[in-house]
Coordinates of C-alpha atoms in Angstrom, one line a residue:
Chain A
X24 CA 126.8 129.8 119.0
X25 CA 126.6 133.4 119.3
X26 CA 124.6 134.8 116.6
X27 CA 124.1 138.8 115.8
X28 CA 120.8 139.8 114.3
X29 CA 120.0 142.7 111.8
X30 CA 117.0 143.0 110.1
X31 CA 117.4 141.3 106.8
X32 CA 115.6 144.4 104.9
X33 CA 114.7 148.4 105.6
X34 CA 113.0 151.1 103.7
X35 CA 112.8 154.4 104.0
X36 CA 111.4 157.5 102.2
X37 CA 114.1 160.5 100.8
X38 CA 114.3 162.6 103.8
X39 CA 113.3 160.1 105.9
X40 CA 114.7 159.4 109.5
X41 CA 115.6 155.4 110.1
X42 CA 117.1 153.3 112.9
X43 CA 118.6 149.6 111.6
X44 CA 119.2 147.9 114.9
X45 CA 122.2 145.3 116.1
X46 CA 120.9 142.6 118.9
X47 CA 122.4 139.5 119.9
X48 CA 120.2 135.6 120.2
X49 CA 120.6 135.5 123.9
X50 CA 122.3 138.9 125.6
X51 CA 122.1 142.6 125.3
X52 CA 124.3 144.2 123.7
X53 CA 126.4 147.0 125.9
X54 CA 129.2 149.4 125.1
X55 CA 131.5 146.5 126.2
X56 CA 130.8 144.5 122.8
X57 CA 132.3 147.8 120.7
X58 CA 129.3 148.2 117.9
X59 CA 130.4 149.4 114.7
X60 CA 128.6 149.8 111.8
X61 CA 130.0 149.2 107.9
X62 CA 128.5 150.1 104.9
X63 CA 128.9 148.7 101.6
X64 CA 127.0 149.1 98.1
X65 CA 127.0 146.0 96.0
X66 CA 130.2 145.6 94.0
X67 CA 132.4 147.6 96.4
X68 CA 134.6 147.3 99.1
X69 CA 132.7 148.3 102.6
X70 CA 132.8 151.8 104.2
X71 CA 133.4 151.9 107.6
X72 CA 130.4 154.4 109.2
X73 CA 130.9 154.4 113.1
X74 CA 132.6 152.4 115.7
X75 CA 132.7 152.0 119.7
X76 CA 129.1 152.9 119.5
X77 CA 129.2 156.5 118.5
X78 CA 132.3 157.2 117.1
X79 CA 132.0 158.0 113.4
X80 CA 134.8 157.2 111.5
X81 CA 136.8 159.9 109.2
X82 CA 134.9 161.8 106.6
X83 CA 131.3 160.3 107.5
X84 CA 128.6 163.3 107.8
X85 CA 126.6 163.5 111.1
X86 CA 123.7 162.5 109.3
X87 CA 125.0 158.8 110.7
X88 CA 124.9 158.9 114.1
X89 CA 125.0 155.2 116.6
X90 CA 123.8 154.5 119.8
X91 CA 122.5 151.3 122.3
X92 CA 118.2 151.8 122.3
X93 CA 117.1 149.4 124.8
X94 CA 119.2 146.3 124.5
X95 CA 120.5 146.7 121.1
X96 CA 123.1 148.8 119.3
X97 CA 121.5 151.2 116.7
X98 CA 122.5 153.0 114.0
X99 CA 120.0 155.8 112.8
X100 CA 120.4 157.8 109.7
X101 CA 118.8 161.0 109.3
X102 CA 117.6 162.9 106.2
X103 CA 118.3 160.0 104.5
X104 CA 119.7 160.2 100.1
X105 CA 119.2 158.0 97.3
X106 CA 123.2 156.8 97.8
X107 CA 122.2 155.5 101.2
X108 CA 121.2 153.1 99.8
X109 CA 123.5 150.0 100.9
X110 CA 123.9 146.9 102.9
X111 CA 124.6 147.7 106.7
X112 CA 126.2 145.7 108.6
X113 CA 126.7 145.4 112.4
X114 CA 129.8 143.5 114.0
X115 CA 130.3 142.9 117.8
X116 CA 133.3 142.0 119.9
X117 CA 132.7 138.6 121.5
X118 CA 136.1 139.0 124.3
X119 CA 139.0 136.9 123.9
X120 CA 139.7 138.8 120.4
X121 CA 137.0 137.3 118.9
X122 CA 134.5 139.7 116.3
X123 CA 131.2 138.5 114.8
X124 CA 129.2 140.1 112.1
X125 CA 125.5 140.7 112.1
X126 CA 123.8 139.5 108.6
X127 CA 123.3 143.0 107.3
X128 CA 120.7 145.3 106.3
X129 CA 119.3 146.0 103.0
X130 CA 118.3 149.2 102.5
X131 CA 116.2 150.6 100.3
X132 CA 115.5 154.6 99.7
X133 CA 112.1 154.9 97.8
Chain B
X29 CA 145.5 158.6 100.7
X30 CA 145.6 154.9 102.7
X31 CA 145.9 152.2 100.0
X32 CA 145.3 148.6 100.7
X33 CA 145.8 146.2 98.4
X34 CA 145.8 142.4 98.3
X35 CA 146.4 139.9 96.1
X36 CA 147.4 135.8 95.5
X37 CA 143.4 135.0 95.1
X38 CA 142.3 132.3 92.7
X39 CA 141.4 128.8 91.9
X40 CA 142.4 126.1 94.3
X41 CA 141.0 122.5 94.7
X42 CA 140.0 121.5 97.4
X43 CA 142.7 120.5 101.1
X44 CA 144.8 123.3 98.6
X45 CA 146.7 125.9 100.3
X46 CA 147.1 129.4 99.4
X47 CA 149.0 132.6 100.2
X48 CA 147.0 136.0 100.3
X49 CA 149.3 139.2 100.4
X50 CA 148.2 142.9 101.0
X51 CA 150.8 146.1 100.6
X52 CA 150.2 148.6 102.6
X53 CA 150.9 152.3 102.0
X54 CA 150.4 155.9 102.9
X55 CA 150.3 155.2 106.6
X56 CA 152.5 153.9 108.8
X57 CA 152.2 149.9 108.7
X58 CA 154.0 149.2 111.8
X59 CA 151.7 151.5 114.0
X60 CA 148.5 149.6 113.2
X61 CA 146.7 146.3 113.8
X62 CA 145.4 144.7 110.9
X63 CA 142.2 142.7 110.0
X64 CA 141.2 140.0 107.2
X65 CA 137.5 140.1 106.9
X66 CA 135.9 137.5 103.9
X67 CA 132.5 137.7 101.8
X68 CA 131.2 134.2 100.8
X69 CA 129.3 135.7 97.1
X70 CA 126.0 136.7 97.8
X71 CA 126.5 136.7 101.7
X72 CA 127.5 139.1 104.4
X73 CA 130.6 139.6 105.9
X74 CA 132.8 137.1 108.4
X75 CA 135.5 138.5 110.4
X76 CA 138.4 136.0 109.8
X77 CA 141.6 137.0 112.0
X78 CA 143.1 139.9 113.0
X79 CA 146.7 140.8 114.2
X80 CA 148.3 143.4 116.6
X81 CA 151.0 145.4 115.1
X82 CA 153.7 143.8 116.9
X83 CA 152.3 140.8 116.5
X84 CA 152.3 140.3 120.2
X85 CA 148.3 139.4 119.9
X86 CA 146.2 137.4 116.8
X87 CA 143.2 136.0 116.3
X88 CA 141.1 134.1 114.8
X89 CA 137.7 133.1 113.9
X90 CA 137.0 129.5 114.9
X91 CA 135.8 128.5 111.3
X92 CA 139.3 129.1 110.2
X93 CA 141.0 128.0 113.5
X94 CA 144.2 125.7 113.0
X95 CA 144.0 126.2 108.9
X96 CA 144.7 129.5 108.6
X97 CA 147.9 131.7 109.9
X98 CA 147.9 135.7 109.5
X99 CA 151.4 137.3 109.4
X100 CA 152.9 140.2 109.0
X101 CA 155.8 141.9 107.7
X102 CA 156.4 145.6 108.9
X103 CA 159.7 146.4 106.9
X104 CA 157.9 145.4 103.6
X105 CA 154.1 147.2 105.2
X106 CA 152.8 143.7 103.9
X107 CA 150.2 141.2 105.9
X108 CA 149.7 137.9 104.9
X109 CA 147.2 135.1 105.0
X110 CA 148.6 131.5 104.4
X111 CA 145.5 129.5 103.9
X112 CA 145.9 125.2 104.1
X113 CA 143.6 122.9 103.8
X114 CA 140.8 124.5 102.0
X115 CA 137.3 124.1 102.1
X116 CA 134.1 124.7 99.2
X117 CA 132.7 127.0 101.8
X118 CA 136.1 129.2 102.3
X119 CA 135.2 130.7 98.7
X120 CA 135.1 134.4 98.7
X121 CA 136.4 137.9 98.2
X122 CA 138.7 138.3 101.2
X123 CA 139.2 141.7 102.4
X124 CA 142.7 143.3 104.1
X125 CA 141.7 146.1 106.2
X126 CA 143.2 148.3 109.1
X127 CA 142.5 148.6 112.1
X128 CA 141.7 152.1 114.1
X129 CA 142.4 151.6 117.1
X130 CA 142.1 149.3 119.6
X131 CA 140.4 148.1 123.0
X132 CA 140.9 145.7 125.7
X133 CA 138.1 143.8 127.1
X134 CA 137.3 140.1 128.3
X135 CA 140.9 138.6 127.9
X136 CA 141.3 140.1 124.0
X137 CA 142.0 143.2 122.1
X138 CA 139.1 144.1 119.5
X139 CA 140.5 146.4 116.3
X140 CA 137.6 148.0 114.3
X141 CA 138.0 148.7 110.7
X142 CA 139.0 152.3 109.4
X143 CA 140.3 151.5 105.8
X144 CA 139.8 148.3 103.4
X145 CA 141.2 146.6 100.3
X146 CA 139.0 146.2 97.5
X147 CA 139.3 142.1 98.2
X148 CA 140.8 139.1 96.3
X149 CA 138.4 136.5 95.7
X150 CA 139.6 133.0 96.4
X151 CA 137.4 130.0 95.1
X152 CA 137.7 126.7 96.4
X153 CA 136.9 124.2 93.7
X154 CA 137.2 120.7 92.4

Protein backbone atom coordinates (compact mmCIF):
# COMPACT_ATOMS: atom_id res chain seq x y z
CA UNK A 1 0.00 0.00 0.00
CA UNK A 2 1.57 3.11 -1.25
CA UNK A 3 1.07 5.80 1.21
CA UNK A 4 2.01 9.67 0.65
CA UNK A 5 3.10 11.67 3.76
CA UNK A 6 2.54 15.44 4.52
CA UNK A 7 3.01 16.81 7.73
CA UNK A 8 -0.26 16.75 9.46
CA UNK A 9 0.35 20.53 10.82
CA UNK A 10 2.60 23.86 9.88
CA UNK A 11 3.00 27.22 11.26
CA UNK A 12 4.40 30.09 10.14
CA UNK A 13 4.74 33.86 11.11
CA UNK A 14 3.15 36.76 8.54
CA UNK A 15 5.97 37.26 6.32
CA UNK A 16 7.40 34.24 6.98
CA UNK A 17 9.03 31.82 4.41
CA UNK A 18 7.79 27.94 4.76
CA UNK A 19 8.35 24.65 2.91
CA UNK A 20 5.37 21.83 3.50
CA UNK A 21 7.01 18.76 2.04
CA UNK A 22 5.41 15.52 -0.05
CA UNK A 23 7.43 12.02 0.55
CA UNK A 24 6.31 8.70 -0.06
CA UNK A 25 6.56 5.32 2.90
CA UNK A 26 9.09 3.55 0.89
CA UNK A 27 10.55 5.58 -2.39
CA UNK A 28 11.65 9.04 -3.39
CA UNK A 29 9.63 10.93 -4.95
CA UNK A 30 11.07 12.18 -8.59
CA UNK A 31 9.64 14.41 -11.36
CA UNK A 32 8.33 11.08 -12.78
CA UNK A 33 5.43 10.86 -10.01
CA UNK A 34 4.09 14.64 -11.32
CA UNK A 35 3.74 16.56 -7.76
CA UNK A 36 1.06 18.95 -7.59
CA UNK A 37 -0.03 20.82 -4.84
CA UNK A 38 -3.92 21.86 -3.99
CA UNK A 39 -5.11 24.21 -1.67
CA UNK A 40 -8.29 24.37 0.02
CA UNK A 41 -9.80 26.52 3.00
CA UNK A 42 -12.42 24.73 5.01
CA UNK A 43 -15.89 24.98 3.46
CA UNK A 44 -14.65 25.43 -0.12
CA UNK A 45 -13.88 23.69 -3.05
CA UNK A 46 -9.85 23.16 -3.45
CA UNK A 47 -7.58 25.52 -5.45
CA UNK A 48 -5.26 24.00 -7.51
CA UNK A 49 -1.50 25.86 -6.67
CA UNK A 50 1.14 23.98 -8.91
CA UNK A 51 1.52 20.89 -10.80
CA UNK A 52 4.39 18.72 -12.60
CA UNK A 53 6.54 20.07 -9.84
CA UNK A 54 6.91 23.63 -10.72
CA UNK A 55 4.30 24.60 -12.82
CA UNK A 56 1.89 27.02 -11.11
CA UNK A 57 -1.38 26.78 -12.28
CA UNK A 58 -3.40 30.01 -13.75
CA UNK A 59 -3.65 33.10 -11.62
CA UNK A 60 -1.50 31.75 -8.59
CA UNK A 61 1.30 34.57 -7.52
CA UNK A 62 4.95 33.46 -7.50
CA UNK A 63 4.92 33.73 -3.94
CA UNK A 64 4.06 29.63 -4.43
CA UNK A 65 6.70 28.22 -5.97
CA UNK A 66 7.39 23.78 -5.99
CA UNK A 67 10.30 21.88 -6.26
CA UNK A 68 11.89 18.01 -5.22
CA UNK A 69 14.50 18.91 -1.81
CA UNK A 70 16.25 15.79 -1.31
CA UNK A 71 13.82 13.00 -1.88
CA UNK A 72 10.63 14.76 -1.42
CA UNK A 73 8.50 17.11 -3.47
CA UNK A 74 8.12 20.55 -1.79
CA UNK A 75 6.09 23.25 -1.91
CA UNK A 76 7.46 26.57 -0.20
CA UNK A 77 5.48 29.68 0.17
CA UNK A 78 7.20 32.91 0.55
CA UNK A 79 6.07 36.09 2.36
CA UNK A 80 3.48 34.18 3.56
CA UNK A 81 -0.66 36.29 4.35
CA UNK A 82 -3.19 35.60 6.77
CA UNK A 83 -5.45 33.92 3.69
CA UNK A 84 -2.71 31.26 3.38
CA UNK A 85 -3.96 29.92 5.70
CA UNK A 86 -5.39 26.45 4.28
CA UNK A 87 -5.13 22.77 4.05
CA UNK A 88 -2.32 21.65 1.50
CA UNK A 89 -2.40 18.81 0.01
CA UNK A 90 0.08 16.88 -2.08
CA UNK A 91 -1.06 14.03 -4.76
CA UNK A 92 1.41 11.80 -6.68
CA UNK A 93 1.02 9.67 -9.90
CA UNK A 94 1.47 6.00 -8.98
CA UNK A 95 1.87 4.76 -13.13
CA UNK A 96 -0.78 2.78 -14.63
CA UNK A 97 -3.25 6.00 -14.27
CA UNK A 98 -3.33 5.67 -10.81
CA UNK A 99 -3.15 9.23 -8.38
CA UNK A 100 -2.84 9.12 -4.54
CA UNK A 101 -3.24 11.95 -2.28
CA UNK A 102 -1.01 12.90 0.61
CA UNK A 103 -3.06 13.66 4.03
CA UNK A 104 -2.71 17.36 3.86
CA UNK A 105 -1.23 20.12 5.70
CA UNK A 106 -2.73 22.35 8.08
CA UNK A 107 -1.53 25.52 8.11
CA UNK A 108 -1.62 28.07 10.34
CA UNK A 109 -0.30 31.94 9.89
CA UNK A 110 0.23 33.42 13.41
CA UNK B 1 -15.15 31.73 -16.53
CA UNK B 2 -14.87 27.60 -16.28
CA UNK B 3 -18.01 26.37 -14.42
CA UNK B 4 -18.27 22.91 -12.96
CA UNK B 5 -21.03 21.76 -11.53
CA UNK B 6 -22.33 18.49 -10.29
CA UNK B 7 -25.17 17.26 -8.83
CA UNK B 8 -27.51 13.72 -8.07
CA UNK B 9 -25.85 13.61 -4.27
CA UNK B 10 -27.88 12.44 -1.41
CA UNK B 11 -29.14 9.84 0.89
CA UNK B 12 -28.67 6.19 -0.10
CA UNK B 13 -28.79 2.96 2.03
CA UNK B 14 -26.48 1.02 1.96
CA UNK B 15 -25.52 -1.81 -1.67
CA UNK B 16 -27.64 1.55 -3.17
CA UNK B 17 -26.61 2.82 -6.37
CA UNK B 18 -26.42 6.32 -7.42
CA UNK B 19 -25.81 8.56 -10.44
CA UNK B 20 -23.55 11.78 -10.00
CA UNK B 21 -23.74 14.27 -13.00
CA UNK B 22 -21.48 17.51 -13.58
CA UNK B 23 -22.20 20.14 -16.60
CA UNK B 24 -19.58 21.57 -17.92
CA UNK B 25 -19.18 25.02 -19.47
CA UNK B 26 -17.13 27.88 -20.70
CA UNK B 27 -14.48 25.58 -22.10
CA UNK B 28 -14.43 23.14 -24.50
CA UNK B 29 -15.57 19.75 -22.82
CA UNK B 30 -14.47 17.50 -25.55
CA UNK B 31 -10.82 18.86 -25.41
CA UNK B 32 -10.20 17.84 -21.74
CA UNK B 33 -9.73 14.87 -19.45
CA UNK B 34 -11.78 14.87 -16.46
CA UNK B 35 -11.29 13.87 -12.77
CA UNK B 36 -13.77 12.85 -9.82
CA UNK B 37 -11.91 13.47 -6.64
CA UNK B 38 -14.11 12.72 -3.05
CA UNK B 39 -13.73 14.18 0.63
CA UNK B 40 -14.89 11.71 3.34
CA UNK B 41 -16.20 14.85 6.12
CA UNK B 42 -13.46 15.78 8.11
CA UNK B 43 -10.71 13.97 5.95
CA UNK B 44 -8.46 14.78 3.11
CA UNK B 45 -8.91 14.20 -0.38
CA UNK B 46 -9.04 10.57 -2.51
CA UNK B 47 -8.56 10.65 -6.11
CA UNK B 48 -11.49 8.45 -7.32
CA UNK B 49 -11.31 7.95 -11.32
CA UNK B 50 -10.41 9.89 -13.99
CA UNK B 51 -11.27 9.77 -17.83
CA UNK B 52 -9.51 10.86 -21.09
CA UNK B 53 -11.45 13.00 -23.29
CA UNK B 54 -12.17 10.50 -25.83
CA UNK B 55 -12.63 8.22 -23.42
CA UNK B 56 -10.01 6.04 -24.98
CA UNK B 57 -8.21 5.85 -21.26
CA UNK B 58 -10.04 5.68 -17.50
CA UNK B 59 -9.19 4.99 -14.34
CA UNK B 60 -9.79 4.23 -11.21
CA UNK B 61 -8.88 4.04 -7.71
CA UNK B 62 -8.89 0.45 -6.41
CA UNK B 63 -11.28 1.34 -3.34
CA UNK B 64 -13.88 2.09 -5.91
CA UNK B 65 -12.66 -0.59 -8.53
CA UNK B 66 -15.64 -2.77 -10.15
CA UNK B 67 -18.43 -0.46 -8.22
CA UNK B 68 -18.02 2.49 -9.77
CA UNK B 69 -18.08 3.55 -13.77
CA UNK B 70 -17.13 7.26 -14.89
CA UNK B 71 -18.70 8.32 -18.26
CA UNK B 72 -18.87 10.94 -20.31
CA UNK B 73 -20.95 12.74 -22.62
CA UNK B 74 -19.17 15.37 -24.96
CA UNK B 75 -22.33 16.67 -26.94
CA UNK B 76 -24.21 17.42 -23.63
CA UNK B 77 -20.24 18.76 -21.86
CA UNK B 78 -21.59 16.32 -19.00
CA UNK B 79 -19.38 13.52 -16.94
CA UNK B 80 -20.92 11.12 -15.00
CA UNK B 81 -20.38 8.83 -11.99
CA UNK B 82 -22.74 5.78 -11.74
CA UNK B 83 -22.05 4.53 -8.30
CA UNK B 84 -23.50 0.60 -7.18
CA UNK B 85 -23.19 -1.06 -4.44
CA UNK B 86 -22.46 1.54 -1.81
CA UNK B 87 -20.49 1.48 1.13
CA UNK B 88 -20.76 3.64 4.87
CA UNK B 89 -17.25 4.67 4.00
CA UNK B 90 -18.05 6.07 0.32
CA UNK B 91 -19.81 9.04 2.22
CA UNK B 92 -18.60 12.36 1.07
CA UNK B 93 -18.62 15.54 -0.96
CA UNK B 94 -17.40 14.32 -4.38
CA UNK B 95 -15.75 16.70 -6.47
CA UNK B 96 -15.93 16.97 -10.67
CA UNK B 97 -12.81 18.66 -11.77
CA UNK B 98 -10.73 19.08 -15.05
CA UNK B 99 -7.99 18.07 -16.04
CA UNK B 100 -4.85 20.38 -17.43
CA UNK B 101 -3.19 18.56 -19.26
CA UNK B 102 -1.81 15.32 -19.40
CA UNK B 103 1.39 13.00 -19.13
CA UNK B 104 2.31 9.59 -20.03
CA UNK B 105 4.44 7.56 -17.73
CA UNK B 106 4.57 3.88 -16.37
CA UNK B 107 1.73 2.33 -18.68
CA UNK B 108 -1.00 5.35 -17.69
CA UNK B 109 -1.79 8.86 -18.43
CA UNK B 110 -1.83 11.13 -15.13
CA UNK B 111 -4.36 14.43 -15.60
CA UNK B 112 -3.68 17.13 -12.79
CA UNK B 113 -6.46 19.32 -11.72
CA UNK B 114 -6.87 23.02 -13.08
CA UNK B 115 -10.64 23.71 -12.22
CA UNK B 116 -13.23 22.02 -9.68
CA UNK B 117 -16.92 21.78 -8.72
CA UNK B 118 -17.96 22.92 -5.56
CA UNK B 119 -18.92 18.96 -4.76
CA UNK B 120 -22.13 16.96 -4.11
CA UNK B 121 -22.04 15.16 -0.97
CA UNK B 122 -23.33 11.65 -1.12
CA UNK B 123 -24.10 9.85 2.28
CA UNK B 124 -24.28 6.29 2.56
CA UNK B 125 -26.72 5.37 5.34
CA UNK B 126 -28.97 2.89 6.86
Amino acid sequence: QTVVTQEPSFSVSPGGTVTLTCGLSSASVSTNHYPTWYQQTPGQAPRSLIYNTNTRSSGVPDRFSGSILGNKAALTITGAQADDESDYYCVLYMGSGISVFGGGTKLTVL
Amino acid sequence: EVQLVESGGGLVKPGGSLRLSCVASAFTFSSYSMNWVRQAPGKGLEWVSSISSTTNYIYYADSVKGRFTISRDNAKNSLFLQMNSLRAEDTAVYYCARGATYYYHSSGYYYPIDYWGQGTLVTVSS
